[in-house]
Amino acid sequence: MKAIESPNKDDDTQWLTYWVVYGIFSIAEFFSDIFLSWFPFYYMLKCGFLLWCMAPSPSNGAELLYHRIIRPFFLKHEAQLDSVVQDLKDKA
């Protein structure tokens, strides 16, 4: 997320955004997969969602989700997340 928010914008911003969204999706899916797998067409919907997130269009799903949900949450809690990461670095 720090690379996306940096002032140096390269061509890899789209893929960095996708991987942030995919990472958060994977974490959420890890805890809810046992329940979601019982829904009909879950795996087809999951595949469609991931294709929508990586679509090479200006308004793809990863950009939409990142700018409307993830980025505001990250900016609101950035100081707290930085302190947690620093504590983990110190303990390591």
Short mmCIF file of N, CA, C and O in Angstrom, two decimals:
data_model
loop_
_atom_site.label_atom_id
_atom_site.label_comp_id
_atom_site.label_asym_id
_atom_site.label_seq_id
_atom_site.Cartn_x
_atom_site.Cartn_y
_atom_site.Cartn_z
N MET A 1 0.83 -1.19 0.00
CA MET A 1 0.00 0.00 0.00
C MET A 1 0.87 1.24 0.00
O MET A 1 0.49 2.24 -0.57
N LYS A 2 2.03 1.17 0.64
CA LYS A 2 2.94 2.32 0.64
C LYS A 2 3.42 2.61 -0.78
O LYS A 2 3.58 3.76 -1.14
N ALA A 3 3.65 1.58 -1.58
CA ALA A 3 4.12 1.78 -2.95
C ALA A 3 3.04 2.44 -3.81
O ALA A 3 3.35 3.27 -4.67
N ILE A 4 1.78 2.10 -3.58
CA ILE A 4 0.70 2.71 -4.35
C ILE A 4 0.56 4.18 -4.01
O ILE A 4 0.33 5.02 -4.87
N GLU A 5 0.70 4.51 -2.74
CA GLU A 5 0.51 5.88 -2.29
C GLU A 5 1.75 6.76 -2.49
O GLU A 5 1.72 7.94 -2.21
N SER A 6 2.85 6.20 -2.96
CA SER A 6 4.06 6.99 -3.16
C SER A 6 3.85 7.99 -4.31
O SER A 6 3.03 7.77 -5.21
N PRO A 7 4.59 9.11 -4.30
CA PRO A 7 4.41 10.10 -5.36
C PRO A 7 4.92 9.63 -6.72
O PRO A 7 4.51 10.16 -7.74
N ASN A 8 5.78 8.65 -6.78
CA ASN A 8 6.31 8.14 -8.03
C ASN A 8 5.33 7.13 -8.62
O ASN A 8 5.26 5.99 -8.18
N LYS A 9 4.56 7.53 -9.61
CA LYS A 9 3.55 6.67 -10.22
C LYS A 9 4.11 6.02 -11.47
O LYS A 9 4.42 6.67 -12.44
N ASP A 10 4.25 4.72 -11.45
CA ASP A 10 4.71 3.96 -12.60
C ASP A 10 3.57 3.15 -13.17
O ASP A 10 2.43 3.21 -12.70
N ASP A 11 3.87 2.36 -14.18
CA ASP A 11 2.84 1.54 -14.83
C ASP A 11 2.36 0.40 -13.94
O ASP A 11 1.32 -0.19 -14.20
N ASP A 12 3.10 0.09 -12.90
CA ASP A 12 2.73 -1.05 -12.06
C ASP A 12 1.67 -0.73 -11.02
O ASP A 12 1.28 -1.59 -10.26
N THR A 13 1.16 0.49 -11.00
CA THR A 13 0.15 0.86 -10.01
C THR A 13 -1.11 0.00 -10.14
O THR A 13 -1.69 -0.40 -9.14
N GLN A 14 -1.52 -0.31 -11.37
CA GLN A 14 -2.72 -1.13 -11.56
C GLN A 14 -2.53 -2.50 -10.92
O GLN A 14 -3.42 -3.01 -10.23
N TRP A 15 -1.36 -3.11 -11.12
CA TRP A 15 -1.14 -4.45 -10.58
C TRP A 15 -0.92 -4.42 -9.08
O TRP A 15 -1.32 -5.35 -8.37
N LEU A 16 -0.28 -3.37 -8.57
CA LEU A 16 -0.15 -3.26 -7.12
C LEU A 16 -1.52 -3.14 -6.46
O LEU A 16 -1.78 -3.74 -5.43
N THR A 17 -2.39 -2.36 -7.08
CA THR A 17 -3.75 -2.21 -6.58
C THR A 17 -4.47 -3.55 -6.60
O THR A 17 -5.15 -3.93 -5.64
N TYR A 18 -4.32 -4.29 -7.70
CA TYR A 18 -4.97 -5.60 -7.80
C TYR A 18 -4.48 -6.52 -6.70
O TYR A 18 -5.27 -7.21 -6.06
N TRP A 19 -3.17 -6.55 -6.45
CA TRP A 19 -2.64 -7.48 -5.46
C TRP A 19 -3.03 -7.10 -4.04
O TRP A 19 -3.20 -7.97 -3.18
N VAL A 20 -3.22 -5.82 -3.77
CA VAL A 20 -3.73 -5.41 -2.46
C VAL A 20 -5.16 -5.90 -2.28
O VAL A 20 -5.51 -6.48 -1.25
N VAL A 21 -5.99 -5.70 -3.29
CA VAL A 21 -7.38 -6.16 -3.23
C VAL A 21 -7.43 -7.68 -3.14
O VAL A 21 -8.18 -8.24 -2.34
N TYR A 22 -6.61 -8.36 -3.92
CA TYR A 22 -6.58 -9.82 -3.89
C TYR A 22 -6.13 -10.34 -2.52
O TYR A 22 -6.67 -11.32 -2.02
N GLY A 23 -5.14 -9.69 -1.93
CA GLY A 23 -4.67 -10.11 -0.62
C GLY A 23 -5.75 -9.99 0.45
O GLY A 23 -5.94 -10.90 1.27
N ILE A 24 -6.46 -8.88 0.44
CA ILE A 24 -7.54 -8.69 1.41
C ILE A 24 -8.67 -9.68 1.15
O ILE A 24 -9.24 -10.25 2.08
N PHE A 25 -8.97 -9.92 -0.13
CA PHE A 25 -9.99 -10.92 -0.48
C PHE A 25 -9.58 -12.30 0.00
O PHE A 25 -10.40 -13.06 0.52
N SER A 26 -8.31 -12.65 -0.17
CA SER A 26 -7.83 -13.97 0.26
C SER A 26 -7.92 -14.16 1.77
O SER A 26 -8.27 -15.24 2.25
N ILE A 27 -7.60 -13.11 2.51
CA ILE A 27 -7.71 -13.19 3.97
C ILE A 27 -9.17 -13.36 4.39
O ILE A 27 -9.49 -14.20 5.24
N ALA A 28 -10.06 -12.58 3.79
CA ALA A 28 -11.49 -12.70 4.11
C ALA A 28 -12.02 -14.07 3.70
O ALA A 28 -12.82 -14.68 4.43
N GLU A 29 -11.57 -14.57 2.56
CA GLU A 29 -12.03 -15.87 2.09
C GLU A 29 -11.52 -17.01 2.97
O GLU A 29 -12.21 -18.01 3.16
N PHE A 30 -10.34 -16.87 3.53
CA PHE A 30 -9.78 -17.90 4.40
C PHE A 30 -10.72 -18.20 5.57
O PHE A 30 -10.91 -19.34 5.96
N PHE A 31 -11.31 -17.14 6.12
CA PHE A 31 -12.18 -17.31 7.28
C PHE A 31 -13.62 -17.65 6.91
O PHE A 31 -14.35 -18.19 7.74
N SER A 32 -14.03 -17.34 5.70
CA SER A 32 -15.43 -17.58 5.34
C SER A 32 -15.62 -18.65 4.27
O SER A 32 -16.75 -18.92 3.88
N ASP A 33 -14.55 -19.27 3.81
CA ASP A 33 -14.65 -20.23 2.71
C ASP A 33 -15.49 -21.44 3.07
O ASP A 33 -16.23 -21.96 2.23
N ILE A 34 -15.42 -21.89 4.29
CA ILE A 34 -16.19 -23.08 4.69
C ILE A 34 -17.70 -22.83 4.57
O ILE A 34 -18.46 -23.73 4.24
N PHE A 35 -18.12 -21.59 4.77
CA PHE A 35 -19.55 -21.27 4.63
C PHE A 35 -19.91 -20.91 3.19
O PHE A 35 -20.96 -21.29 2.70
N LEU A 36 -19.01 -20.17 2.53
CA LEU A 36 -19.31 -19.72 1.17
C LEU A 36 -19.30 -20.86 0.15
O LEU A 36 -19.99 -20.80 -0.86
N SER A 37 -18.52 -21.89 0.41
CA SER A 37 -18.43 -22.99 -0.55
C SER A 37 -19.75 -23.76 -0.68
O SER A 37 -19.93 -24.49 -1.65
N TRP A 38 -20.65 -23.59 0.25
CA TRP A 38 -21.95 -24.26 0.18
C TRP A 38 -22.92 -23.55 -0.75
O TRP A 38 -23.94 -24.11 -1.13
N PHE A 39 -22.63 -22.31 -1.11
CA PHE A 39 -23.52 -21.56 -2.00
C PHE A 39 -23.34 -22.05 -3.43
O PHE A 39 -22.21 -22.26 -3.88
N PRO A 40 -24.45 -22.22 -4.14
CA PRO A 40 -24.34 -22.65 -5.53
C PRO A 40 -23.60 -21.60 -6.36
O PRO A 40 -23.76 -20.40 -6.15
N PHE A 41 -22.79 -22.04 -7.27
CA PHE A 41 -22.03 -21.19 -8.19
C PHE A 41 -21.04 -20.28 -7.48
O PHE A 41 -20.62 -19.27 -8.03
N TYR A 42 -20.64 -20.62 -6.25
CA TYR A 42 -19.68 -19.78 -5.52
C TYR A 42 -18.37 -19.66 -6.27
O TYR A 42 -17.82 -18.56 -6.41
N TYR A 43 -17.85 -20.77 -6.77
CA TYR A 43 -16.55 -20.73 -7.43
C TYR A 43 -16.61 -20.00 -8.77
O TYR A 43 -15.65 -19.35 -9.17
N MET A 44 -17.74 -20.07 -9.44
CA MET A 44 -17.90 -19.31 -10.68
C MET A 44 -17.99 -17.81 -10.37
O MET A 44 -17.41 -16.99 -11.08
N LEU A 45 -18.71 -17.45 -9.32
CA LEU A 45 -18.79 -16.05 -8.92
C LEU A 45 -17.44 -15.52 -8.46
O LEU A 45 -17.07 -14.38 -8.76
N LYS A 46 -16.69 -16.35 -7.76
CA LYS A 46 -15.35 -15.97 -7.31
C LYS A 46 -14.45 -15.71 -8.51
O LYS A 46 -13.72 -14.72 -8.56
N CYS A 47 -14.50 -16.59 -9.49
CA CYS A 47 -13.71 -16.43 -10.70
C CYS A 47 -14.11 -15.16 -11.45
O CYS A 47 -13.26 -14.39 -11.91
N GLY A 48 -15.40 -14.91 -11.56
CA GLY A 48 -15.89 -13.68 -12.20
C GLY A 48 -15.45 -12.44 -11.46
O GLY A 48 -15.06 -11.43 -12.07
N PHE A 49 -15.48 -12.49 -10.13
CA PHE A 49 -15.04 -11.35 -9.32
C PHE A 49 -13.55 -11.06 -9.56
O PHE A 49 -13.15 -9.91 -9.74
N LEU A 50 -12.73 -12.11 -9.56
CA LEU A 50 -11.30 -11.91 -9.77
C LEU A 50 -10.99 -11.42 -11.18
O LEU A 50 -10.09 -10.60 -11.37
N LEU A 51 -11.73 -11.90 -12.18
CA LEU A 51 -11.56 -11.39 -13.54
C LEU A 51 -11.96 -9.92 -13.62
O LEU A 51 -11.31 -9.13 -14.31
N TRP A 52 -13.03 -9.54 -12.95
CA TRP A 52 -13.47 -8.15 -12.92
C TRP A 52 -12.41 -7.27 -12.26
O TRP A 52 -12.15 -6.16 -12.69
N CYS A 53 -11.75 -7.81 -11.22
CA CYS A 53 -10.72 -7.03 -10.53
C CYS A 53 -9.48 -6.81 -11.38
O CYS A 53 -8.81 -5.80 -11.25
N MET A 54 -9.17 -7.75 -12.27
CA MET A 54 -7.95 -7.60 -13.07
C MET A 54 -8.22 -7.15 -14.50
O MET A 54 -7.30 -7.12 -15.31
N ALA A 55 -9.43 -6.79 -14.81
CA ALA A 55 -9.76 -6.36 -16.17
C ALA A 55 -8.94 -5.12 -16.55
O ALA A 55 -8.79 -4.20 -15.76
N PRO A 56 -8.39 -5.11 -17.77
CA PRO A 56 -7.53 -3.99 -18.17
C PRO A 56 -8.32 -2.78 -18.65
O PRO A 56 -8.13 -2.28 -19.75
N SER A 57 -9.22 -2.31 -17.83
CA SER A 57 -9.99 -1.12 -18.16
C SER A 57 -9.76 -0.06 -17.08
O SER A 57 -9.36 -0.40 -15.97
N PRO A 58 -10.01 1.19 -17.39
CA PRO A 58 -9.78 2.24 -16.38
C PRO A 58 -10.66 2.11 -15.15
O PRO A 58 -10.30 2.56 -14.07
N SER A 59 -11.82 1.50 -15.29
CA SER A 59 -12.72 1.36 -14.15
C SER A 59 -12.85 -0.10 -13.73
O SER A 59 -13.96 -0.59 -13.53
N ASN A 60 -11.72 -0.77 -13.57
CA ASN A 60 -11.79 -2.18 -13.18
C ASN A 60 -12.15 -2.30 -11.69
O ASN A 60 -12.15 -1.32 -10.95
N GLY A 61 -12.45 -3.50 -11.28
CA GLY A 61 -12.92 -3.72 -9.92
C GLY A 61 -11.90 -3.40 -8.85
O GLY A 61 -12.25 -2.89 -7.78
N ALA A 62 -10.63 -3.71 -9.10
CA ALA A 62 -9.61 -3.45 -8.10
C ALA A 62 -9.48 -1.95 -7.82
O ALA A 62 -9.38 -1.53 -6.67
N GLU A 63 -9.51 -1.14 -8.87
CA GLU A 63 -9.43 0.31 -8.69
C GLU A 63 -10.64 0.82 -7.90
O GLU A 63 -10.51 1.63 -6.99
N LEU A 64 -11.81 0.35 -8.27
CA LEU A 64 -13.04 0.77 -7.61
C LEU A 64 -13.03 0.41 -6.13
O LEU A 64 -13.29 1.25 -5.27
N LEU A 65 -12.73 -0.85 -5.83
CA LEU A 65 -12.71 -1.30 -4.44
C LEU A 65 -11.61 -0.60 -3.63
O LEU A 65 -11.81 -0.25 -2.48
N TYR A 66 -10.46 -0.42 -4.27
CA TYR A 66 -9.35 0.22 -3.56
C TYR A 66 -9.69 1.67 -3.21
O TYR A 66 -9.53 2.09 -2.07
N HIS A 67 -10.17 2.44 -4.18
CA HIS A 67 -10.40 3.86 -3.93
C HIS A 67 -11.64 4.15 -3.09
O HIS A 67 -11.70 5.18 -2.42
N ARG A 68 -12.61 3.26 -3.10
CA ARG A 68 -13.84 3.51 -2.32
C ARG A 68 -13.83 2.88 -0.94
O ARG A 68 -14.49 3.40 -0.04
N ILE A 69 -13.11 1.78 -0.73
CA ILE A 69 -13.19 1.07 0.54
C ILE A 69 -11.83 0.98 1.23
O ILE A 69 -11.67 1.40 2.38
N ILE A 70 -10.84 0.42 0.55
CA ILE A 70 -9.57 0.11 1.19
C ILE A 70 -8.76 1.35 1.50
O ILE A 70 -8.24 1.50 2.61
N ARG A 71 -8.62 2.26 0.54
CA ARG A 71 -7.80 3.47 0.73
C ARG A 71 -8.31 4.34 1.88
O ARG A 71 -7.52 4.76 2.73
N PRO A 72 -9.61 4.66 1.95
CA PRO A 72 -10.08 5.47 3.08
C PRO A 72 -9.82 4.80 4.43
O PRO A 72 -9.43 5.46 5.40
N PHE A 73 -10.01 3.48 4.50
CA PHE A 73 -9.74 2.76 5.75
C PHE A 73 -8.26 2.82 6.09
O PHE A 73 -7.89 3.06 7.24
N PHE A 74 -7.40 2.61 5.10
CA PHE A 74 -5.96 2.65 5.32
C PHE A 74 -5.49 4.03 5.76
O PHE A 74 -4.70 4.15 6.70
N LEU A 75 -5.97 5.07 5.12
CA LEU A 75 -5.55 6.43 5.48
C LEU A 75 -6.03 6.81 6.88
O LEU A 75 -5.34 7.52 7.61
N LYS A 76 -7.19 6.32 7.27
CA LYS A 76 -7.72 6.60 8.60
C LYS A 76 -6.89 5.93 9.69
O LYS A 76 -6.68 6.50 10.76
N HIS A 77 -6.39 4.74 9.42
CA HIS A 77 -5.68 3.95 10.42
C HIS A 77 -4.19 3.79 10.11
O HIS A 77 -3.54 2.89 10.65
N GLU A 78 -3.64 4.66 9.28
CA GLU A 78 -2.25 4.50 8.84
C GLU A 78 -1.26 4.58 10.00
O GLU A 78 -0.33 3.77 10.08
N ALA A 79 -1.44 5.52 10.90
CA ALA A 79 -0.51 5.66 12.03
C ALA A 79 -0.53 4.42 12.92
O ALA A 79 0.53 3.96 13.37
N GLN A 80 -1.70 3.88 13.17
CA GLN A 80 -1.81 2.69 13.99
C GLN A 80 -1.16 1.48 13.32
O GLN A 80 -0.45 0.70 13.97
N LEU A 81 -1.37 1.33 12.02
CA LEU A 81 -0.76 0.23 11.29
C LEU A 81 0.76 0.35 11.26
O LEU A 81 1.47 -0.64 11.41
N ASP A 82 1.26 1.59 11.08
CA ASP A 82 2.71 1.80 11.09
C ASP A 82 3.32 1.45 12.45
O ASP A 82 4.41 0.87 12.51
N SER A 83 2.62 1.79 13.53
CA SER A 83 3.16 1.47 14.85
C SER A 83 3.16 -0.04 15.10
O SER A 83 4.09 -0.57 15.71
N VAL A 84 2.15 -0.74 14.63
CA VAL A 84 2.11 -2.20 14.78
C VAL A 84 3.24 -2.84 13.98
O VAL A 84 3.93 -3.74 14.48
N VAL A 85 3.45 -2.37 12.76
CA VAL A 85 4.54 -2.91 11.93
C VAL A 85 5.89 -2.62 12.59
O VAL A 85 6.78 -3.49 12.62
N GLN A 86 6.07 -1.43 13.14
CA GLN A 86 7.32 -1.08 13.79
C GLN A 86 7.55 -1.96 15.04
O GLN A 86 8.66 -2.41 15.28
N ASP A 87 6.49 -2.20 15.80
CA ASP A 87 6.61 -3.09 16.98
C ASP A 87 7.01 -4.50 16.55
O ASP A 87 7.83 -5.13 17.21
N LEU A 88 6.41 -5.00 15.47
CA LEU A 88 6.76 -6.33 15.00
C LEU A 88 8.21 -6.38 14.50
O LEU A 88 8.91 -7.37 14.72
N LYS A 89 8.65 -5.30 13.87
CA LYS A 89 10.05 -5.25 13.43
C LYS A 89 11.00 -5.25 14.61
O LYS A 89 12.03 -5.94 14.60
N ASP A 90 10.65 -4.50 15.65
CA ASP A 90 11.50 -4.45 16.83
C ASP A 90 11.57 -5.80 17.52
O ASP A 90 12.64 -6.20 18.02
N LYS A 91 10.46 -6.51 17.59
CA LYS A 91 10.44 -7.82 18.24
C LYS A 91 11.18 -8.87 17.43
O LYS A 91 11.74 -9.79 17.99
N ALA A 92 11.16 -8.71 16.12
CA ALA A 92 11.85 -9.68 15.25
C ALA A 92 13.34 -9.47 15.36
O ALA A 92 14.13 -10.35 15.31
#
